CSV table of C-alpha atoms in Angstrom, one decimal:
chain,number,residue,atom,x,y,z
F,1,UNK,CA,84.7,10.7,49.5
F,2,UNK,CA,84.3,14.2,50.7
F,3,UNK,CA,82.0,15.1,53.6
F,4,UNK,CA,78.7,16.8,52.8
F,5,UNK,CA,76.1,18.1,55.1
F,6,UNK,CA,73.3,16.8,52.9
F,7,UNK,CA,75.0,13.3,52.7
F,8,UNK,CA,72.4,10.5,52.6
F,9,UNK,CA,71.8,8.4,55.8
F,10,UNK,CA,74.1,5.6,56.7
F,11,UNK,CA,71.7,2.8,55.5
F,12,UNK,CA,71.5,4.4,52.0
F,13,UNK,CA,75.2,5.0,51.8
F,14,UNK,CA,76.0,1.4,52.8
F,15,UNK,CA,73.7,0.0,50.2
F,16,UNK,CA,75.6,2.1,47.5
F,17,UNK,CA,79.0,1.0,48.7
F,18,UNK,CA,78.6,-2.5,50.1
F,19,UNK,CA,77.8,-5.2,47.5
F,20,UNK,CA,74.5,-7.1,48.0
F,21,UNK,CA,74.3,-10.9,47.8
F,22,UNK,CA,74.0,-12.1,44.2
F,23,UNK,CA,70.4,-12.7,43.1
F,24,UNK,CA,68.8,-14.9,40.4
F,25,UNK,CA,69.5,-12.8,37.3
F,26,UNK,CA,71.9,-15.4,35.9
F,27,UNK,CA,69.4,-18.2,36.3
F,28,UNK,CA,66.7,-16.0,34.6
F,29,UNK,CA,69.0,-15.3,31.7
F,30,UNK,CA,69.6,-19.0,31.2
F,31,UNK,CA,65.9,-19.6,30.7
F,32,UNK,CA,65.7,-16.6,28.3
F,33,UNK,CA,68.6,-17.9,26.2
F,34,UNK,CA,67.1,-21.4,26.3
F,35,UNK,CA,63.8,-20.0,24.9
F,36,UNK,CA,65.7,-18.0,22.3
F,37,UNK,CA,67.6,-21.1,21.1
F,38,UNK,CA,64.4,-23.1,20.8
F,39,UNK,CA,62.8,-20.3,18.8
F,40,UNK,CA,65.8,-20.1,16.4
F,41,UNK,CA,65.7,-23.9,15.9
F,42,UNK,CA,62.0,-23.6,15.2
F,43,UNK,CA,62.5,-20.9,12.5
F,44,UNK,CA,65.3,-23.0,10.9
F,45,UNK,CA,62.7,-25.6,9.9
F,46,UNK,CA,65.1,-28.5,10.6
F,47,UNK,CA,63.6,-31.9,10.8
F,48,UNK,CA,63.0,-33.2,14.3
F,49,UNK,CA,65.2,-36.3,13.8
F,50,UNK,CA,68.2,-34.2,12.7
F,51,UNK,CA,67.8,-31.8,15.5
F,52,UNK,CA,67.6,-34.6,18.1
F,53,UNK,CA,70.7,-36.2,16.6
F,54,UNK,CA,72.8,-33.1,16.8
F,55,UNK,CA,71.4,-32.3,20.3
F,56,UNK,CA,72.5,-35.8,21.6
F,57,UNK,CA,75.9,-35.4,20.1
F,58,UNK,CA,76.6,-32.0,21.7
F,59,UNK,CA,75.0,-33.0,25.0
F,60,UNK,CA,77.1,-36.2,25.1
F,61,UNK,CA,80.2,-34.1,24.4
F,62,UNK,CA,79.5,-32.0,27.5
F,63,UNK,CA,79.1,-35.0,29.7
F,64,UNK,CA,82.2,-36.7,28.3
F,65,UNK,CA,84.2,-33.5,28.9
F,66,UNK,CA,83.0,-33.3,32.6
F,67,UNK,CA,83.9,-37.0,33.0
F,68,UNK,CA,87.4,-36.5,31.5
F,69,UNK,CA,88.0,-33.5,33.7
F,70,UNK,CA,86.9,-35.4,36.8
F,71,UNK,CA,89.3,-38.3,35.9
F,72,UNK,CA,92.2,-35.9,35.6
F,73,UNK,CA,91.4,-34.4,39.0
F,74,UNK,CA,91.0,-37.9,40.6
F,75,UNK,CA,94.4,-39.0,39.4
F,76,UNK,CA,95.9,-36.0,41.4
F,77,UNK,CA,93.7,-36.7,44.5
F,78,UNK,CA,94.8,-40.3,44.6
F,79,UNK,CA,98.2,-39.0,45.7
F,80,UNK,CA,96.6,-37.3,48.8
F,81,UNK,CA,94.4,-40.2,50.0
F,82,UNK,CA,95.8,-40.4,53.5
F,83,UNK,CA,96.1,-36.6,54.3
F,84,UNK,CA,92.8,-35.5,52.7
F,85,UNK,CA,90.4,-38.5,52.4
F,86,UNK,CA,91.5,-40.8,55.2
F,87,UNK,CA,92.7,-43.4,52.7
F,88,UNK,CA,89.3,-43.8,51.0
F,89,UNK,CA,89.3,-44.0,47.2
F,90,UNK,CA,85.5,-43.6,47.2
F,91,UNK,CA,85.8,-40.2,49.0
F,92,UNK,CA,88.4,-39.1,46.6
F,93,UNK,CA,86.3,-40.1,43.6
F,94,UNK,CA,83.2,-38.4,45.0
F,95,UNK,CA,85.2,-35.2,45.5
F,96,UNK,CA,86.4,-35.3,41.9
F,97,UNK,CA,83.2,-36.3,40.2
F,98,UNK,CA,79.5,-35.9,40.7
F,99,UNK,CA,79.0,-39.6,40.4
F,100,UNK,CA,75.2,-39.8,40.6
F,101,UNK,CA,74.4,-36.9,38.2
F,102,UNK,CA,77.2,-37.5,35.7
F,103,UNK,CA,76.7,-41.3,35.6
F,104,UNK,CA,73.0,-40.9,35.0
F,105,UNK,CA,73.4,-38.4,32.2
F,106,UNK,CA,76.1,-40.4,30.6
F,107,UNK,CA,73.9,-43.6,30.6
F,108,UNK,CA,71.0,-41.6,29.1
F,109,UNK,CA,73.1,-40.0,26.5
F,110,UNK,CA,74.7,-43.3,25.6
F,111,UNK,CA,71.4,-45.1,25.3
F,112,UNK,CA,69.9,-42.3,23.1
F,113,UNK,CA,73.1,-42.2,21.0
F,114,UNK,CA,72.8,-45.9,20.2
F,115,UNK,CA,69.1,-45.8,19.5
F,116,UNK,CA,68.8,-42.6,17.5
F,117,UNK,CA,72.1,-42.5,15.7
F,118,UNK,CA,72.5,-46.1,14.8
F,119,UNK,CA,70.6,-45.6,11.6
F,120,UNK,CA,72.8,-42.7,10.5
F,121,UNK,CA,75.8,-45.1,10.4
F,122,UNK,CA,78.1,-43.0,12.6
F,123,UNK,CA,80.7,-45.3,14.3
F,124,UNK,CA,80.5,-44.9,18.0
F,125,UNK,CA,84.2,-45.3,18.8
F,126,UNK,CA,85.1,-42.7,16.2
F,127,UNK,CA,82.6,-40.2,17.5
F,128,UNK,CA,83.6,-40.7,21.1
F,129,UNK,CA,87.3,-40.3,20.2
F,130,UNK,CA,86.6,-37.0,18.5
F,131,UNK,CA,84.5,-35.9,21.5
F,132,UNK,CA,87.3,-36.8,23.9
F,133,UNK,CA,89.9,-35.0,21.8
F,134,UNK,CA,87.9,-31.8,21.6
F,135,UNK,CA,87.2,-31.8,25.4
F,136,UNK,CA,90.8,-32.6,26.3
F,137,UNK,CA,92.1,-29.8,24.2
F,138,UNK,CA,89.5,-27.5,25.9
F,139,UNK,CA,90.7,-28.6,29.3
F,140,UNK,CA,94.4,-28.3,28.4
F,141,UNK,CA,94.0,-24.7,27.1
F,142,UNK,CA,92.0,-23.7,30.2
F,143,UNK,CA,88.8,-22.9,28.4
F,144,UNK,CA,86.7,-24.6,31.0
F,145,UNK,CA,88.0,-22.7,34.0
F,146,UNK,CA,85.4,-20.8,36.1
F,147,UNK,CA,85.3,-17.1,35.7
F,148,UNK,CA,86.3,-14.7,38.6
F,149,UNK,CA,82.6,-14.0,39.2
F,150,UNK,CA,81.8,-17.7,39.5
F,151,UNK,CA,84.6,-18.3,41.9
F,152,UNK,CA,83.5,-15.3,44.0
F,153,UNK,CA,79.9,-16.5,44.1
F,154,UNK,CA,81.0,-20.0,45.1
F,155,UNK,CA,83.2,-18.6,47.9
F,156,UNK,CA,80.4,-16.3,49.2
F,157,UNK,CA,77.8,-19.1,49.1
F,158,UNK,CA,80.0,-21.4,51.1
F,159,UNK,CA,81.5,-18.8,53.5
F,160,UNK,CA,85.0,-19.5,52.2
F,161,UNK,CA,86.2,-15.9,51.9
F,162,UNK,CA,88.8,-14.4,54.3
F,163,UNK,CA,86.4,-11.6,55.1
F,164,UNK,CA,83.6,-14.0,56.0
F,165,UNK,CA,85.8,-16.0,58.4
F,166,UNK,CA,87.0,-12.7,60.0
F,167,UNK,CA,83.4,-11.5,60.4
F,168,UNK,CA,82.3,-14.7,62.1
F,169,UNK,CA,85.4,-14.7,64.3
F,170,UNK,CA,84.7,-11.1,65.3
F,171,UNK,CA,81.1,-11.9,66.2
F,172,UNK,CA,81.7,-15.3,68.0
F,173,UNK,CA,84.8,-14.3,69.8
F,174,UNK,CA,84.0,-10.8,70.8
F,175,UNK,CA,80.7,-9.1,69.9
F,176,UNK,CA,78.6,-12.1,71.2
F,177,UNK,CA,80.2,-11.5,74.6
F,178,UNK,CA,80.3,-7.7,74.7
F,179,UNK,CA,76.9,-6.6,73.2
F,180,UNK,CA,74.4,-8.5,75.4
F,181,UNK,CA,76.1,-7.0,78.5
F,182,UNK,CA,76.8,-3.6,76.9
F,183,UNK,CA,73.9,-1.6,78.3
F,184,UNK,CA,74.5,-2.9,81.9
F,185,UNK,CA,78.1,-1.6,81.5
F,186,UNK,CA,76.8,1.8,80.5
F,187,UNK,CA,74.4,1.9,83.5
F,188,UNK,CA,77.3,1.2,85.8
F,189,UNK,CA,79.5,3.8,84.0
F,190,UNK,CA,76.8,6.5,84.3
F,191,UNK,CA,76.6,6.1,88.1
F,192,UNK,CA,80.1,7.6,88.3
F,193,UNK,CA,80.3,9.9,85.2
F,194,UNK,CA,76.7,10.4,84.0
F,195,UNK,CA,77.7,11.8,80.6
F,196,UNK,CA,75.9,9.3,78.3
F,197,UNK,CA,72.3,10.1,77.5
F,198,UNK,CA,69.6,8.6,79.7
F,199,UNK,CA,67.8,7.1,76.8
F,200,UNK,CA,69.0,3.5,76.7
F,201,UNK,CA,67.9,3.1,73.1
F,202,UNK,CA,70.8,5.4,72.1
F,203,UNK,CA,73.4,3.3,73.9
F,204,UNK,CA,75.3,1.6,71.2
F,205,UNK,CA,78.7,0.4,70.4
F,206,UNK,CA,79.8,2.5,67.4
F,207,UNK,CA,82.1,0.3,65.2
F,208,UNK,CA,84.3,2.2,62.7
F,209,UNK,CA,84.8,0.3,59.5
F,210,UNK,CA,87.1,2.2,57.0
F,211,UNK,CA,87.2,0.4,53.6
F,212,UNK,CA,90.9,1.2,53.3
F,213,UNK,CA,91.4,-1.0,56.4
F,214,UNK,CA,93.7,1.7,57.8
F,215,UNK,CA,93.2,1.3,61.5
F,216,UNK,CA,94.9,3.5,64.1
F,217,UNK,CA,95.8,2.7,67.6
F,218,UNK,CA,95.0,6.3,68.8
F,219,UNK,CA,91.9,8.0,67.5
F,220,UNK,CA,93.0,11.4,68.8
F,221,UNK,CA,95.9,11.3,66.3
F,222,UNK,CA,93.4,10.7,63.4
F,223,UNK,CA,91.1,13.5,64.4
F,224,UNK,CA,91.9,16.1,67.1
F,225,UNK,CA,88.2,16.5,67.7
F,226,UNK,CA,88.0,13.0,69.2
F,227,UNK,CA,88.9,12.9,72.8
F,228,UNK,CA,89.3,9.8,75.0
F,229,UNK,CA,87.3,10.1,78.2
F,230,UNK,CA,87.4,6.7,80.0
F,231,UNK,CA,86.8,3.0,79.7
F,232,UNK,CA,83.6,1.2,80.5
F,233,UNK,CA,83.8,-1.3,83.4
F,234,UNK,CA,85.8,-4.3,82.3
F,235,UNK,CA,84.1,-7.5,81.4
F,236,UNK,CA,86.0,-10.5,82.6
F,237,UNK,CA,85.4,-14.1,81.4
F,238,UNK,CA,87.2,-17.4,81.3
F,239,UNK,CA,87.9,-17.9,77.7
F,240,UNK,CA,90.1,-20.4,75.7
F,241,UNK,CA,92.1,-21.4,78.8
F,242,UNK,CA,92.7,-17.8,79.9
F,243,UNK,CA,91.3,-17.0,83.4
F,244,UNK,CA,89.4,-13.8,83.7
F,245,UNK,CA,90.2,-12.6,80.2
F,246,UNK,CA,89.5,-8.8,80.1
F,247,UNK,CA,87.3,-7.1,77.5
F,248,UNK,CA,87.2,-3.2,77.4
F,249,UNK,CA,85.3,-0.5,75.5
F,250,UNK,CA,86.3,3.1,75.4
F,251,UNK,CA,84.1,6.2,75.7
F,252,UNK,CA,85.0,9.2,73.5
F,253,UNK,CA,84.0,12.8,73.4
F,254,UNK,CA,83.4,14.2,69.9
F,255,UNK,CA,83.6,18.0,69.6
F,256,UNK,CA,81.4,19.5,66.9
F,257,UNK,CA,81.6,22.7,65.0
F,258,UNK,CA,79.4,24.3,67.6
F,259,UNK,CA,82.0,23.4,70.3
F,260,UNK,CA,79.4,21.1,71.9
F,261,UNK,CA,80.7,17.8,73.2
F,262,UNK,CA,78.9,14.6,72.3
F,263,UNK,CA,79.8,11.2,73.9
F,264,UNK,CA,79.6,7.7,72.6
F,265,UNK,CA,81.4,4.3,72.9
F,266,UNK,CA,83.7,4.1,69.9
F,267,UNK,CA,86.2,1.6,68.4
F,268,UNK,CA,87.5,0.2,65.2
F,269,UNK,CA,86.6,-3.3,63.9
F,270,UNK,CA,89.8,-5.0,64.8
F,271,UNK,CA,89.7,-7.7,62.1
F,272,UNK,CA,90.5,-5.0,59.6
F,273,UNK,CA,94.0,-5.1,61.0
F,274,UNK,CA,94.4,-8.6,59.6
F,275,UNK,CA,93.2,-7.5,56.1
F,276,UNK,CA,95.6,-4.6,56.1
F,277,UNK,CA,98.5,-6.7,57.3
F,278,UNK,CA,97.8,-9.3,54.6
F,279,UNK,CA,97.9,-6.6,51.9
F,280,UNK,CA,101.3,-5.6,53.2
F,281,UNK,CA,102.8,-9.1,53.2
F,282,UNK,CA,104.1,-10.4,49.9
F,283,UNK,CA,103.6,-14.0,50.9
F,284,UNK,CA,99.8,-13.4,51.2
F,285,UNK,CA,99.5,-12.4,47.6
F,286,UNK,CA,96.8,-10.0,48.7
F,287,UNK,CA,96.4,-6.8,46.5
F,288,UNK,CA,94.9,-3.5,47.5
F,289,UNK,CA,91.9,-4.2,45.3
F,290,UNK,CA,91.5,-7.6,47.1
F,291,UNK,CA,91.7,-5.8,50.4
F,292,UNK,CA,88.9,-3.4,49.5
F,293,UNK,CA,86.6,-6.1,48.2
F,294,UNK,CA,87.2,-8.2,51.3
F,295,UNK,CA,86.5,-5.2,53.5
F,296,UNK,CA,83.2,-4.6,51.8
F,297,UNK,CA,82.3,-8.3,52.1
F,298,UNK,CA,83.3,-8.2,55.8
F,299,UNK,CA,80.8,-5.3,56.3
F,300,UNK,CA,78.0,-7.1,54.6
F,301,UNK,CA,78.7,-10.4,56.4
F,302,UNK,CA,79.0,-8.8,59.8
F,303,UNK,CA,75.7,-6.8,59.3
F,304,UNK,CA,73.9,-10.0,58.2
F,305,UNK,CA,75.2,-11.9,61.3
F,306,UNK,CA,74.2,-9.1,63.7
F,307,UNK,CA,70.8,-8.7,62.2
F,308,UNK,CA,70.1,-12.3,62.9
F,309,UNK,CA,71.4,-12.2,66.4
F,310,UNK,CA,68.6,-11.4,69.0
F,311,UNK,CA,71.1,-10.9,71.8
F,312,UNK,CA,72.9,-8.1,69.9
F,313,UNK,CA,69.9,-6.3,68.6
F,314,UNK,CA,69.8,-2.6,69.2
F,315,UNK,CA,73.3,-2.5,70.8
F,316,UNK,CA,75.5,-1.6,67.8
F,317,UNK,CA,75.9,0.8,65.0
F,318,UNK,CA,78.3,0.2,62.0
F,319,UNK,CA,79.9,3.3,60.6
F,320,UNK,CA,81.2,2.3,57.2
F,321,UNK,CA,83.2,4.9,55.2
F,322,UNK,CA,85.8,5.2,52.5
F,323,UNK,CA,88.7,7.4,53.6
F,324,UNK,CA,91.1,6.6,50.8
F,325,UNK,CA,90.7,10.0,49.1
F,326,UNK,CA,89.6,12.1,52.1
F,327,UNK,CA,91.5,15.3,52.8
F,328,UNK,CA,89.4,16.8,55.5
F,329,UNK,CA,91.3,16.3,58.8
F,330,UNK,CA,88.1,16.4,60.8
F,331,UNK,CA,86.1,14.1,58.4
F,332,UNK,CA,85.9,11.3,61.0
F,333,UNK,CA,84.5,13.4,63.8
F,334,UNK,CA,81.9,14.9,61.4
F,335,UNK,CA,80.9,11.5,60.2
F,336,UNK,CA,80.5,10.1,63.7
F,337,UNK,CA,78.4,13.2,64.8
F,338,UNK,CA,76.2,12.7,61.8
F,339,UNK,CA,75.5,9.1,62.8
F,340,UNK,CA,74.9,10.1,66.5
F,341,UNK,CA,72.4,12.8,65.5
F,342,UNK,CA,70.6,10.5,63.1
F,343,UNK,CA,70.5,7.9,65.8
F,344,UNK,CA,69.2,10.3,68.5
F,345,UNK,CA,66.6,11.8,66.1
F,346,UNK,CA,65.2,8.4,65.1
F,347,UNK,CA,65.5,6.4,68.3
F,348,UNK,CA,65.0,9.0,70.9
F,349,UNK,CA,61.8,10.0,69.2
F,350,UNK,CA,60.6,6.4,69.5
F,351,UNK,CA,61.6,6.4,73.2
F,352,UNK,CA,59.5,9.6,73.8
F,353,UNK,CA,56.5,8.2,72.0
F,354,UNK,CA,56.7,5.1,74.2
F,355,UNK,CA,56.9,7.2,77.4
F,356,UNK,CA,53.9,9.3,76.3
F,357,UNK,CA,51.9,6.2,75.6
F,358,UNK,CA,52.7,4.9,79.1
F,359,UNK,CA,51.7,8.2,80.7
F,360,UNK,CA,48.5,8.4,78.7
F,361,UNK,CA,47.5,4.9,79.8
F,362,UNK,CA,48.1,5.8,83.5
F,363,UNK,CA,46.0,9.0,83.2
F,364,UNK,CA,43.0,7.7,81.3
F,365,UNK,CA,40.5,5.6,83.3
F,366,UNK,CA,39.7,2.0,82.4
F,367,UNK,CA,36.9,1.9,79.9
F,368,UNK,CA,35.4,-1.1,81.7
F,369,UNK,CA,35.3,0.7,85.1
F,370,UNK,CA,31.7,0.9,86.5
F,371,UNK,CA,30.5,4.1,88.3
F,372,UNK,CA,28.4,2.9,91.3
F,373,UNK,CA,26.5,5.3,93.6
F,374,UNK,CA,26.7,4.8,97.3
F,375,UNK,CA,23.0,5.9,97.8
F,376,UNK,CA,20.1,3.5,97.9
F,377,UNK,CA,17.7,6.0,96.2
F,378,UNK,CA,17.5,6.2,92.4
F,379,UNK,CA,19.2,9.1,90.9
F,380,UNK,CA,18.5,11.1,87.7
F,381,UNK,CA,20.6,10.4,84.6
F,382,UNK,CA,22.7,13.6,84.9
F,383,UNK,CA,26.4,13.8,85.3
F,384,UNK,CA,26.1,16.2,88.2
F,385,UNK,CA,24.1,13.8,90.3
F,386,UNK,CA,27.1,11.8,91.2
């Protein structure tokens, strides 16, 4: 991704790169296909009895297939009762089968099968045997395995992905401590250095998130226009048995093409180190494509978490970028400056409007203030009389 001066803002860029949560299009398509099937059956002019008979047979087949699959899974889970289910057969059975739903549908299908298909003369045991045979062949050949998209959706809905765990760990174990105290640290830092802007609305922790997960220990080696200035005052807390655990944030100077120096608090999102290390370890079976997808999911999950956090509001800025094909050696400094200028333009303007409103309120008299003359004599209704 090459750098452009007319590049869209970070919010638009993130929406293009980071996948959104899945919506309800699949559910809508189910209803459309259902209506289409009903319409086709209506056009076929089949008798209602015949249609119900075939519908019951096919629906029973689906329920029998789900039951057989659950039985096969249950046989495996029985061998893990102690370690996984505390020795409870019922818990193992519940994990293998949706007992309430599947048992109810099987009873309904069985009852309808006996009532409606009895007149046709189809032997029940023969039909069930054929149904079981077809379903077992489908299971053995893996025709009922969920697709990659279904697995991904299940993982995302239940927060089972590696990226989601890393995002929550990053927030709970680090950002939740740092960000609520962040502006106080900058105030203390400015007493000695006074290089960060006076507008506290522009005081943010700028978090770099490269989708390649290629994180460097020294930012100056990545881009020579980035210069380490100093650390903010340390935050010390007792955490996980560690007395006075230290948390630090670093202030960097970014030199632009105009040779002007801009300052901000800057760092990488450290969980990306784990994603990168996993992709380099053969035992993790984590491909480069998996790493990129998990990095995108990490960005989305972290942004969702921070947006819901009142304590962290207005104290961070995520800088998401793809540097996998970037050749400009000063790409990173240009990107950071672009974010800083957008931030200053948007939020410093809000700050100035707030200050102007406060000054206007102090200058204008109260509308409810009464003008009372000190004289006992009546005065004419003229402004000069007072």
